[in-house]
Short mmCIF file of C-alpha atoms in Angstrom, two decimals:
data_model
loop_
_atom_site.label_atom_id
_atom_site.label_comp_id
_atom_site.label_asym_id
_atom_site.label_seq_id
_atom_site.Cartn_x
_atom_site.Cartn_y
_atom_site.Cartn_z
CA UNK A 480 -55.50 41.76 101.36
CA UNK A 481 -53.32 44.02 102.65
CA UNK A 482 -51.76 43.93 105.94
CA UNK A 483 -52.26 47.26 107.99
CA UNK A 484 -52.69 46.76 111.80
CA UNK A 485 -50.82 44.08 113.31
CA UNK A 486 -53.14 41.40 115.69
CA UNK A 487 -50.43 42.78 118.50
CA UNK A 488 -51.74 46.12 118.96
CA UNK A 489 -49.75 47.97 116.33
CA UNK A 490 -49.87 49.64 113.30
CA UNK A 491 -47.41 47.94 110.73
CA UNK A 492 -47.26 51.05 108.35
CA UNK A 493 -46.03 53.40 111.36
CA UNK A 494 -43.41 50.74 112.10
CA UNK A 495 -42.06 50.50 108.34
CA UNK A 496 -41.64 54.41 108.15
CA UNK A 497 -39.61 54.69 112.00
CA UNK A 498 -36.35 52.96 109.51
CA UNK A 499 -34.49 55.69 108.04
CA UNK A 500 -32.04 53.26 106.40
CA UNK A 501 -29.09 54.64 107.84
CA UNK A 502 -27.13 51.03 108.23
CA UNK A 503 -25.72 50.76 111.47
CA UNK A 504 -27.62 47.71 111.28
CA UNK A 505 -25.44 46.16 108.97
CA UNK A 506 -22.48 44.79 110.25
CA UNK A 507 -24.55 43.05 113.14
CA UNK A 508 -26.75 41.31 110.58
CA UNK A 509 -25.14 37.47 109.96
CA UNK A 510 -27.10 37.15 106.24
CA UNK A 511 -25.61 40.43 105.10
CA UNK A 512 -22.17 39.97 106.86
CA UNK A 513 -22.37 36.09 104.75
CA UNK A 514 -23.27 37.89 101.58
CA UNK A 515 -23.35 41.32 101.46
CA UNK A 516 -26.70 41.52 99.87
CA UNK A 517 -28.98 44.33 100.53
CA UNK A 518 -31.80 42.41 100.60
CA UNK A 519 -30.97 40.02 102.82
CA UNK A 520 -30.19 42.87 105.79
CA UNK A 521 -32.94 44.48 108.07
CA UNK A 522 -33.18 47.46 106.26
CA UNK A 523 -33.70 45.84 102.70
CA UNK A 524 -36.06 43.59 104.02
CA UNK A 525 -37.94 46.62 105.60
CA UNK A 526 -38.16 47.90 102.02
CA UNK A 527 -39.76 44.64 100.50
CA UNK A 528 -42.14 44.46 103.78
CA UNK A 529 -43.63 47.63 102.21
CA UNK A 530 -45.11 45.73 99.66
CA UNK A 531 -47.74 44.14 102.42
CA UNK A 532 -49.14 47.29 103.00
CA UNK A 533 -50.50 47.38 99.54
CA UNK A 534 -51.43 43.55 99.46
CA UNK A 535 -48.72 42.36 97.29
CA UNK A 536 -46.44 39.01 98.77
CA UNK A 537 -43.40 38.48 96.36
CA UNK A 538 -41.65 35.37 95.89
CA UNK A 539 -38.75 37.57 96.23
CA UNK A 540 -40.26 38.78 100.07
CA UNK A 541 -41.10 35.09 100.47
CA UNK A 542 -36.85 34.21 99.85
CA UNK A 543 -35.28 37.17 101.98
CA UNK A 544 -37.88 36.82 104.69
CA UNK A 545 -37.12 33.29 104.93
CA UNK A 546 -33.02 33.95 105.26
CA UNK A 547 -33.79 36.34 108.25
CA UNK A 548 -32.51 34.36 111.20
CA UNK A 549 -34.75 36.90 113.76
CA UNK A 550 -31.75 37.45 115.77
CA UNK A 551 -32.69 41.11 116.95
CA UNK A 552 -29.27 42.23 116.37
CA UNK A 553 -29.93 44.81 114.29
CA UNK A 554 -32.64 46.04 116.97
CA UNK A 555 -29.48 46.79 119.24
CA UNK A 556 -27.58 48.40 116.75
CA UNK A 557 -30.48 50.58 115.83
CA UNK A 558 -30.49 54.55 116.72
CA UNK A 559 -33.98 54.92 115.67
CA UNK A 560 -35.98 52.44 117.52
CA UNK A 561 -36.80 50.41 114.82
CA UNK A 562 -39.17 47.52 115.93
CA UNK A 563 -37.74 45.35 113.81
CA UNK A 564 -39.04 42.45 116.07
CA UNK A 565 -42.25 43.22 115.80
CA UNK A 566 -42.19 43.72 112.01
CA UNK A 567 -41.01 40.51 111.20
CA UNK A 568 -43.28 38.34 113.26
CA UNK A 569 -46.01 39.75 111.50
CA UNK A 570 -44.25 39.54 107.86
CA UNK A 571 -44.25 36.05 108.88
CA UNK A 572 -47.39 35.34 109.90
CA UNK A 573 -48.88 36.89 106.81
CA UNK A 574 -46.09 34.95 104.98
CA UNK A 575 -47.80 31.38 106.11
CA UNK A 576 -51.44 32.52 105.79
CA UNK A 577 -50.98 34.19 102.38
CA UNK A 578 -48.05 31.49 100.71
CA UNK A 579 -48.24 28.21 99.50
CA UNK A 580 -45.25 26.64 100.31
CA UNK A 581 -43.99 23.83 97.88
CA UNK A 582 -44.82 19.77 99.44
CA UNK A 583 -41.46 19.58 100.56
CA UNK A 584 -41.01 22.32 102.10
CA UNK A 585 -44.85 21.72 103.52
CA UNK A 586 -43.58 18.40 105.18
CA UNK A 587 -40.63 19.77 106.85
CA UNK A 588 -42.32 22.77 108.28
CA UNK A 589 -44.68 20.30 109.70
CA UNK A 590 -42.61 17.41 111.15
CA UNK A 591 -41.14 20.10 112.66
CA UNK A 592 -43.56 21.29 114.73
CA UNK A 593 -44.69 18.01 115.27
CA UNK A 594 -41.86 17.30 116.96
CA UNK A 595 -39.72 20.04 118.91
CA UNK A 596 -42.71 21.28 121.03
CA UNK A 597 -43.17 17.94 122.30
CA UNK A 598 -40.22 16.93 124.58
CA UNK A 599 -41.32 13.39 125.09
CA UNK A 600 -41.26 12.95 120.78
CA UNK A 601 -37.76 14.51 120.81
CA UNK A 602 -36.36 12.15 123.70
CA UNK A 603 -37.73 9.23 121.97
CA UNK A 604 -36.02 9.98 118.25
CA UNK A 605 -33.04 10.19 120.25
CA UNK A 606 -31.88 6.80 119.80
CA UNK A 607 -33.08 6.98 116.01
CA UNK A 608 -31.19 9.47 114.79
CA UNK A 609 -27.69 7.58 114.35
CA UNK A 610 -29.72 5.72 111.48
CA UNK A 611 -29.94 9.16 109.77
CA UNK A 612 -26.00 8.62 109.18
CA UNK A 613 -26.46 5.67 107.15
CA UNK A 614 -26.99 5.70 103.50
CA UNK A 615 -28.42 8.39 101.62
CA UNK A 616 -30.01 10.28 104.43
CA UNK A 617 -33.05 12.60 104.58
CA UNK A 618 -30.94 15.81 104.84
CA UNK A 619 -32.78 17.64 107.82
CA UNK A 620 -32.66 14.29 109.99
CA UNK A 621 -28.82 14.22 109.22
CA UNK A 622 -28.34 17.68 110.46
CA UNK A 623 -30.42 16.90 113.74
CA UNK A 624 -28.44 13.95 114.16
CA UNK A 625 -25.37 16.73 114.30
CA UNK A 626 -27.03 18.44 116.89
CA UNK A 627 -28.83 16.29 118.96
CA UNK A 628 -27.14 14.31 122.25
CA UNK A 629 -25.67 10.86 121.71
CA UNK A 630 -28.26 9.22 123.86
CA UNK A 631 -31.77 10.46 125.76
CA UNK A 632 -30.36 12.17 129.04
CA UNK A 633 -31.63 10.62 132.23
CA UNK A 634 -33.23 12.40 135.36
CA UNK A 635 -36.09 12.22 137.27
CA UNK A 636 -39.40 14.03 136.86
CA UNK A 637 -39.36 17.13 138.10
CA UNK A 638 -42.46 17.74 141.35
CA UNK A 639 -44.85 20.71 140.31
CA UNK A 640 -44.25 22.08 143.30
CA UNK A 641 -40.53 22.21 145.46
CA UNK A 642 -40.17 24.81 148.23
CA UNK A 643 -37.98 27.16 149.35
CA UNK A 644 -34.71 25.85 151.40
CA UNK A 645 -34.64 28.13 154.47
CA UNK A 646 -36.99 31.21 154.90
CA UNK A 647 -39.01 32.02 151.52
CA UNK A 648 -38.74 35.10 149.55
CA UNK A 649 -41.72 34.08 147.63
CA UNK A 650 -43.06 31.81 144.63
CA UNK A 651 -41.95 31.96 141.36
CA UNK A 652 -43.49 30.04 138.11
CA UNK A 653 -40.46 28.03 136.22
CA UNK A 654 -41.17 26.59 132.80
CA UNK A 655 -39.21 23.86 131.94
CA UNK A 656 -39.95 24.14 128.26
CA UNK A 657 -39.50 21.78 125.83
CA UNK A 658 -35.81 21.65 124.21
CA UNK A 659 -34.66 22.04 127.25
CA UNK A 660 -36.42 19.37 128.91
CA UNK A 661 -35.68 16.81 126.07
CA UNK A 662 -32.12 17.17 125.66
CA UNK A 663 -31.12 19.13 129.15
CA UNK A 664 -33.06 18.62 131.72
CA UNK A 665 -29.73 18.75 134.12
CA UNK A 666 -30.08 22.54 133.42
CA UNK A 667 -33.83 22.54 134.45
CA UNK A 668 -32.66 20.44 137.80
CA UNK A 669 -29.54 23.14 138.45
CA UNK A 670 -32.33 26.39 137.84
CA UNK A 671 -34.74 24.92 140.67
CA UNK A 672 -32.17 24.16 143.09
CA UNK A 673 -30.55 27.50 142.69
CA UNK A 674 -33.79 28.59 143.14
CA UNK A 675 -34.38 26.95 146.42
CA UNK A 676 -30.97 28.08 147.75
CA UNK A 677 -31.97 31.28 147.34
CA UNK A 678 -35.18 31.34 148.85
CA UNK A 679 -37.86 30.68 146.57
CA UNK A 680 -40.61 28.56 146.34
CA UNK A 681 -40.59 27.06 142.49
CA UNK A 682 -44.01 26.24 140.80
CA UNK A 683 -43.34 24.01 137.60
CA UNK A 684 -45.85 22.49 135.88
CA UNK A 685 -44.89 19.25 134.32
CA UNK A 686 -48.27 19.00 132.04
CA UNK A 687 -47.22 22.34 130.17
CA UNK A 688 -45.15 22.10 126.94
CA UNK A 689 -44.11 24.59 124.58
CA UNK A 690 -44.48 28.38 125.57
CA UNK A 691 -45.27 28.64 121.66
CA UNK A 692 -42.25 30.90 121.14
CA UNK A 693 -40.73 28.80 118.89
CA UNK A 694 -43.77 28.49 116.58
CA UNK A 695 -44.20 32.49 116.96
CA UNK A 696 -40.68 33.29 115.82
CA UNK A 697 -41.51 30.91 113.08
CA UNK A 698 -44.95 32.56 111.46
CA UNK A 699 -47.06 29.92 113.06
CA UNK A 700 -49.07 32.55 114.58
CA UNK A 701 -52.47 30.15 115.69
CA UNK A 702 -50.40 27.11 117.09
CA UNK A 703 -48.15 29.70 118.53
CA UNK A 704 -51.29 31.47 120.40
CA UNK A 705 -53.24 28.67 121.46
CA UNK A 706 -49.67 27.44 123.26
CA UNK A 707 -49.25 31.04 124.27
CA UNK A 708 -52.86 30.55 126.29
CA UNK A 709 -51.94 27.59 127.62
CA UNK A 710 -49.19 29.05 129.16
CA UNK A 711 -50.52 31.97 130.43
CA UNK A 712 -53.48 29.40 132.56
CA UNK A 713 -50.57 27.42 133.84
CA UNK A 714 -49.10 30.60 135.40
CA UNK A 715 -51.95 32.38 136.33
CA UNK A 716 -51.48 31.82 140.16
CA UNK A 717 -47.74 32.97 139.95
CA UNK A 718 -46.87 36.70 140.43
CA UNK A 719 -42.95 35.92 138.77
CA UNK A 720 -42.83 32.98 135.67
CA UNK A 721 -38.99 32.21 135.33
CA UNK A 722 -37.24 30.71 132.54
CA UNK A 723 -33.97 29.47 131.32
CA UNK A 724 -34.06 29.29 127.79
CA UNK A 725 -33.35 32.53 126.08
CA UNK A 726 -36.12 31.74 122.93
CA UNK A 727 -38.77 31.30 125.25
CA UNK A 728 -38.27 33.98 127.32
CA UNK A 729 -38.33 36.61 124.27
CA UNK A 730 -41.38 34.97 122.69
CA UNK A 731 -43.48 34.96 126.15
CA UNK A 732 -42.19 38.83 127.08
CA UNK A 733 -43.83 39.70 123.70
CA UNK A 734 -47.50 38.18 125.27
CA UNK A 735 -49.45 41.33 126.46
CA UNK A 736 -51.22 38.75 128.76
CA UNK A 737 -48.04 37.56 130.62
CA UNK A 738 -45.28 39.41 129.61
CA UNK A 739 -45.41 41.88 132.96
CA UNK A 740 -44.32 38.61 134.71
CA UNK A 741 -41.62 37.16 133.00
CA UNK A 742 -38.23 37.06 133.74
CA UNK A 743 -35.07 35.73 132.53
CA UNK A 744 -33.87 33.20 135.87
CA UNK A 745 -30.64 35.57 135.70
CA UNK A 746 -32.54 38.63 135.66
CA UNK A 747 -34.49 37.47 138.81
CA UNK A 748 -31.10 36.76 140.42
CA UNK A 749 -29.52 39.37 139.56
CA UNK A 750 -32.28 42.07 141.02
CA UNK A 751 -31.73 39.74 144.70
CA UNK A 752 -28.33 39.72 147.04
CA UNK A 753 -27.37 36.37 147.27
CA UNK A 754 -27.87 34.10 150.27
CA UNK A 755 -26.34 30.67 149.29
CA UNK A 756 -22.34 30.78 149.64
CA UNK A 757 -20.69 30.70 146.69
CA UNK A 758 -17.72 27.91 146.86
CA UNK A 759 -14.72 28.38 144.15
CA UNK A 760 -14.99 26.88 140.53
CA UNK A 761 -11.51 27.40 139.17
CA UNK A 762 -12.76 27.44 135.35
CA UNK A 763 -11.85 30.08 132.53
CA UNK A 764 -15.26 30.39 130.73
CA UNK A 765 -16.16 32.18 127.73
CA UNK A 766 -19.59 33.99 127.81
CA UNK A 767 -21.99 33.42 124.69
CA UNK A 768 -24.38 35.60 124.60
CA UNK A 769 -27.48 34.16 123.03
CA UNK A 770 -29.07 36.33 120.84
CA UNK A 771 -32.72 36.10 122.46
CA UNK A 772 -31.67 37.38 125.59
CA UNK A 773 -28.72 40.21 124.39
CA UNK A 774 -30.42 41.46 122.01
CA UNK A 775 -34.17 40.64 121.98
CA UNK A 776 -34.29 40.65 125.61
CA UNK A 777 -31.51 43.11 126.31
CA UNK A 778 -30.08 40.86 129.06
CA UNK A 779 -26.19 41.44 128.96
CA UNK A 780 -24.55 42.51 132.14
CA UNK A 781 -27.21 39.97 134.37
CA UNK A 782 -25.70 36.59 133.38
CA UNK A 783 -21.98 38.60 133.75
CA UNK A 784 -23.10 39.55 137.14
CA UNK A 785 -23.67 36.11 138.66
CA UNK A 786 -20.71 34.48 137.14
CA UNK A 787 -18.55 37.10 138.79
CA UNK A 788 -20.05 36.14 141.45
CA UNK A 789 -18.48 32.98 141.96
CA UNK A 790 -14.81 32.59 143.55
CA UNK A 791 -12.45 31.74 140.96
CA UNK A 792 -14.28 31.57 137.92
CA UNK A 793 -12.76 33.29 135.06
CA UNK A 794 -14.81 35.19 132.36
CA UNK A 795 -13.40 36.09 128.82
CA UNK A 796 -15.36 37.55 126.21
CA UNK A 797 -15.27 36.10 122.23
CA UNK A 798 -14.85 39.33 119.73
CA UNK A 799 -18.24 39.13 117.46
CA UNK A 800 -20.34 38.77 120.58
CA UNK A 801 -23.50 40.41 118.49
CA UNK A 802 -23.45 38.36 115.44
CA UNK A 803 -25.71 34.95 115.67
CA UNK A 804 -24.35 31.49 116.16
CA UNK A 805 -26.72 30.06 113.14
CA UNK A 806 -29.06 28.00 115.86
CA UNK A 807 -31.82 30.59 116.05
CA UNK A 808 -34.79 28.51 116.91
CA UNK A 809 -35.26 26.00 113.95
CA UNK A 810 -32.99 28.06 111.45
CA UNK A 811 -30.70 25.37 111.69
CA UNK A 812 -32.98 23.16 109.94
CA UNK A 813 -34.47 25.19 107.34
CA UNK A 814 -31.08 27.41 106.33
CA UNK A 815 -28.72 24.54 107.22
CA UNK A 816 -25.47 25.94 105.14
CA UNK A 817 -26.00 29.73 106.35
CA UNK A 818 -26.47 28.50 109.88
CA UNK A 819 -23.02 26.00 109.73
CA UNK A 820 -21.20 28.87 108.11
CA UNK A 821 -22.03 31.05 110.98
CA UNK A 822 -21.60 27.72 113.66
CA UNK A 823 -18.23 27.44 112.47
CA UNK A 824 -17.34 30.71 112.65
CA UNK A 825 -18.92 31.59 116.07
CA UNK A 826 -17.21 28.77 117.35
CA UNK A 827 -13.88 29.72 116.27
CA UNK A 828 -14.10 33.11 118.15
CA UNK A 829 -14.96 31.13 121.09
CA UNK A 830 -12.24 28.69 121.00
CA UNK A 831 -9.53 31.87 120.55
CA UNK A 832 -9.99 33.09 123.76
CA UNK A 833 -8.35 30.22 124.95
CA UNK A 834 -11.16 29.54 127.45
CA UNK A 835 -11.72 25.86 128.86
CA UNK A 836 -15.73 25.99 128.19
CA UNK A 837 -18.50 28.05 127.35
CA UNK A 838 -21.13 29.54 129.19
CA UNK A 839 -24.56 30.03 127.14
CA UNK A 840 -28.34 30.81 128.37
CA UNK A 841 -30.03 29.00 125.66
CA UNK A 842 -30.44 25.40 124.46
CA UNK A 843 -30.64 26.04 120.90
CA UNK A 844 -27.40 27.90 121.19
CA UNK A 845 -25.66 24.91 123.11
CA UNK A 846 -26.05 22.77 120.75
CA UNK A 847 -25.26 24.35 117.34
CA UNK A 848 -21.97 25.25 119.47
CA UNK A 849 -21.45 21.83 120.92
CA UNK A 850 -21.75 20.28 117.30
CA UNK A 851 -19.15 22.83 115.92
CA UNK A 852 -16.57 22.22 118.68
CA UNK A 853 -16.69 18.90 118.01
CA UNK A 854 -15.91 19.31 113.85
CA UNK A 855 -13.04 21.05 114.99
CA UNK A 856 -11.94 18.94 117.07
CA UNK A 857 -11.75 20.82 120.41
CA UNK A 858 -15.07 19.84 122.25
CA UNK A 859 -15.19 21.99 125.17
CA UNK A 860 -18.15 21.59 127.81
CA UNK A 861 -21.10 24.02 127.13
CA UNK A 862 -22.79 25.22 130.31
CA UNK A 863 -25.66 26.92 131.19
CA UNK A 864 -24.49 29.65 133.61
CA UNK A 865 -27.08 27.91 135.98
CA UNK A 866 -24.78 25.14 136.11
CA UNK A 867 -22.21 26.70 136.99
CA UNK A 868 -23.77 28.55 139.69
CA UNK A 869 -24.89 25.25 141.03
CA UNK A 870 -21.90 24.19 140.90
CA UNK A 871 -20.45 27.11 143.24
CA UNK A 872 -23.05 26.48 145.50
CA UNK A 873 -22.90 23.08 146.09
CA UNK A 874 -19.10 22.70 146.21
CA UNK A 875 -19.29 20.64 143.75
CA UNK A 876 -15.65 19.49 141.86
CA UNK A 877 -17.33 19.07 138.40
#
């Protein structure tokens, strides 16, 4: 069977034939900057996506696909529009309906997704995962022992429904996702209350999990669009749905259904003057940019913006900004050597700017660079910028 018109609307042929394989995508790609192999850069993997059209899947597809971290740098870099986004989500969809993976790779795929859209199953492994350490452990658990926090992090459920502190500018949908609520829901906590300073009533639904992005970006098209319903239901009374995690916010933006409404929380800021005063925070910071909102998103100067905001704060920039810190979504996990080579090396640019912590927008990203501080022995605090602006406006020391 050959794969024409994507389920999204599109026609896949069209898309192939926009790449003129010029390479300015190139030197923003991390697999062909590691290895300088054609095939494993956007354009070489556009060629062997040609192959769908006439119902052919290669192992060979099946391998370079695979390597593709789906950072959408190569989407910035591009002069020709190249939807490069949209062709790979549906290469990998057609990828898990059409392949047999081997058992082993069949049972990782699957505790997987049995476990990181469900933030109460991640919270309770917590604890479990030093255990991984001893032995001869099951590599995958011993890399999300790396990554994961020491212990579960403790705060209160979060009320579906907190108003506005002062007048109200209006009501905005927040989803508190599922990473993000397992192993940071301090960030989740900082995002509503900046919320409320500024004037907005927050709507958060505690019974909805996983936006489905994750499964999306991963070729698990059904799970990912039976999540992707349940989200858009939860939000269906909200004219604005907010979030703070970079992944979700590029995997609901790419819903017809909801899209229209969704905004990164520093977008939303950023398009409002501020009403809550902004105390100092005497802090140099180096800005990450996660690759979901840069590039996918194209959410750069927003994030910038707000930090400036803040008296005091100090904002230096890493060189290699555009090429991926190895986290993207659960690449860490299937490419683990690809993604620590890149870990390492991101967090090397970040440590020579001589900056005293890091700023990043997504939770995926905070923790592949948290882990590689710490193997290099300079374990700077990794904030959400959220934080930070919480921090500002509450005064707050630390």
């Amino acid at each position: 069977m050959a794969i024409t018109d994507s389920p999204h609307g599109h026609d896949f042929g069209e898309l192939l034939q926009d790449c003129v394989h010029c390479g300015f995508c190139l030197p923003t790609c991390p697999t062909y900057v590691l290895g300088a192999e054609e095939m494993d850069s956007p354009r070489g993997r556009i060629v062997l996506m040609k192959e769908l059209q006439d119902g052919e899947l290669s192992p060979q597809l099946v391998t370079h696909i695979d390597r593709c971290l789906s950072c959408m740098a190569c989407t910035t870099a591009c002069p020709s529009g190249v939807r490069y986004d949209l062709l790979i989500n549906d290469t990998r969809a057609e990828i898990e309906r059409r392949t047999t993976r081997s058992l082993g790779e069949r049972l990782k795929r699957r505790a997987v997704f049995a476990m990181f859209p469900h933030h109460r199953r991640m919270r309770a492994l917590i604890p479990m995962l030093p255990l991984a350490k001893l032995g001869r452990p099951i590599p995958k658990l011993r890399e999300l022992s790396r990554l994961a926090p020491e212990r579960p992090p403790r705060l209160a459920p979060m009320p579906d429904d907190l108003p506005a502190r002062g007048e109200s500018r209006g009501r905005v949908g927040f989803l508190q996702g599922c990473v993000q609520r397992a192993y940071f829901p301090h960030v989740n906590r900082a995002t509503v209350e900046v919320l409320r300073a500024e004037g907005w009533d927050v709507h958060a639904p505690g019974d909805l999990a996983c936006c489905g992005s994750l499964e999306l970006h991963a070729g698990e098209a059904e799970r990912a669009a039976k999540r992707a319903a349940d989200t858009v239901e939860a939000f269906k009374d909200d004219d604005i749905v907010v979030t703070n995690a970079a992944g979700c916010g590029s995997g609901m933006k790419e819903n017809p259904a909801i899209a229209d409404k969704v905004r990164d929380i520093t977008e939303l800021l950023a398009e409002h003057e501020p009403r809550a005063t902004r105390h100092p925070v005497h802090l140099r910071v180096a800005y990450h940019d996660a690759c979901h909102l840069a590039h996918a998103q194209d959410v750069r100067e927003q994030p910038r913006k707000l930090l400036r905001q803040i008296p005091g704060l100090e904002i230096v920039e890493p060189e290699g900004w555009e090429i991926c810190c190895g986290s993207a979504g659960i690449y860490n996990l299937t490419q683990p050597d690809a993604a620590a080579e890149l870990g390492r090396a991101k967090a090397e640019r970040l440590l020579a700017t001589g900056a005293e912590a890091i700023a990043a927008a997504n939770p995926g990203c905070t923790l592949q660079i948290q882990a590689h501080l710490r193997e290099l022995g300079h374990p700077l605090p990794v904030y959400h910028p959220l934080e930070l602006i919480h921090r500002s406006i509450t005064g707050a020391s630390s």
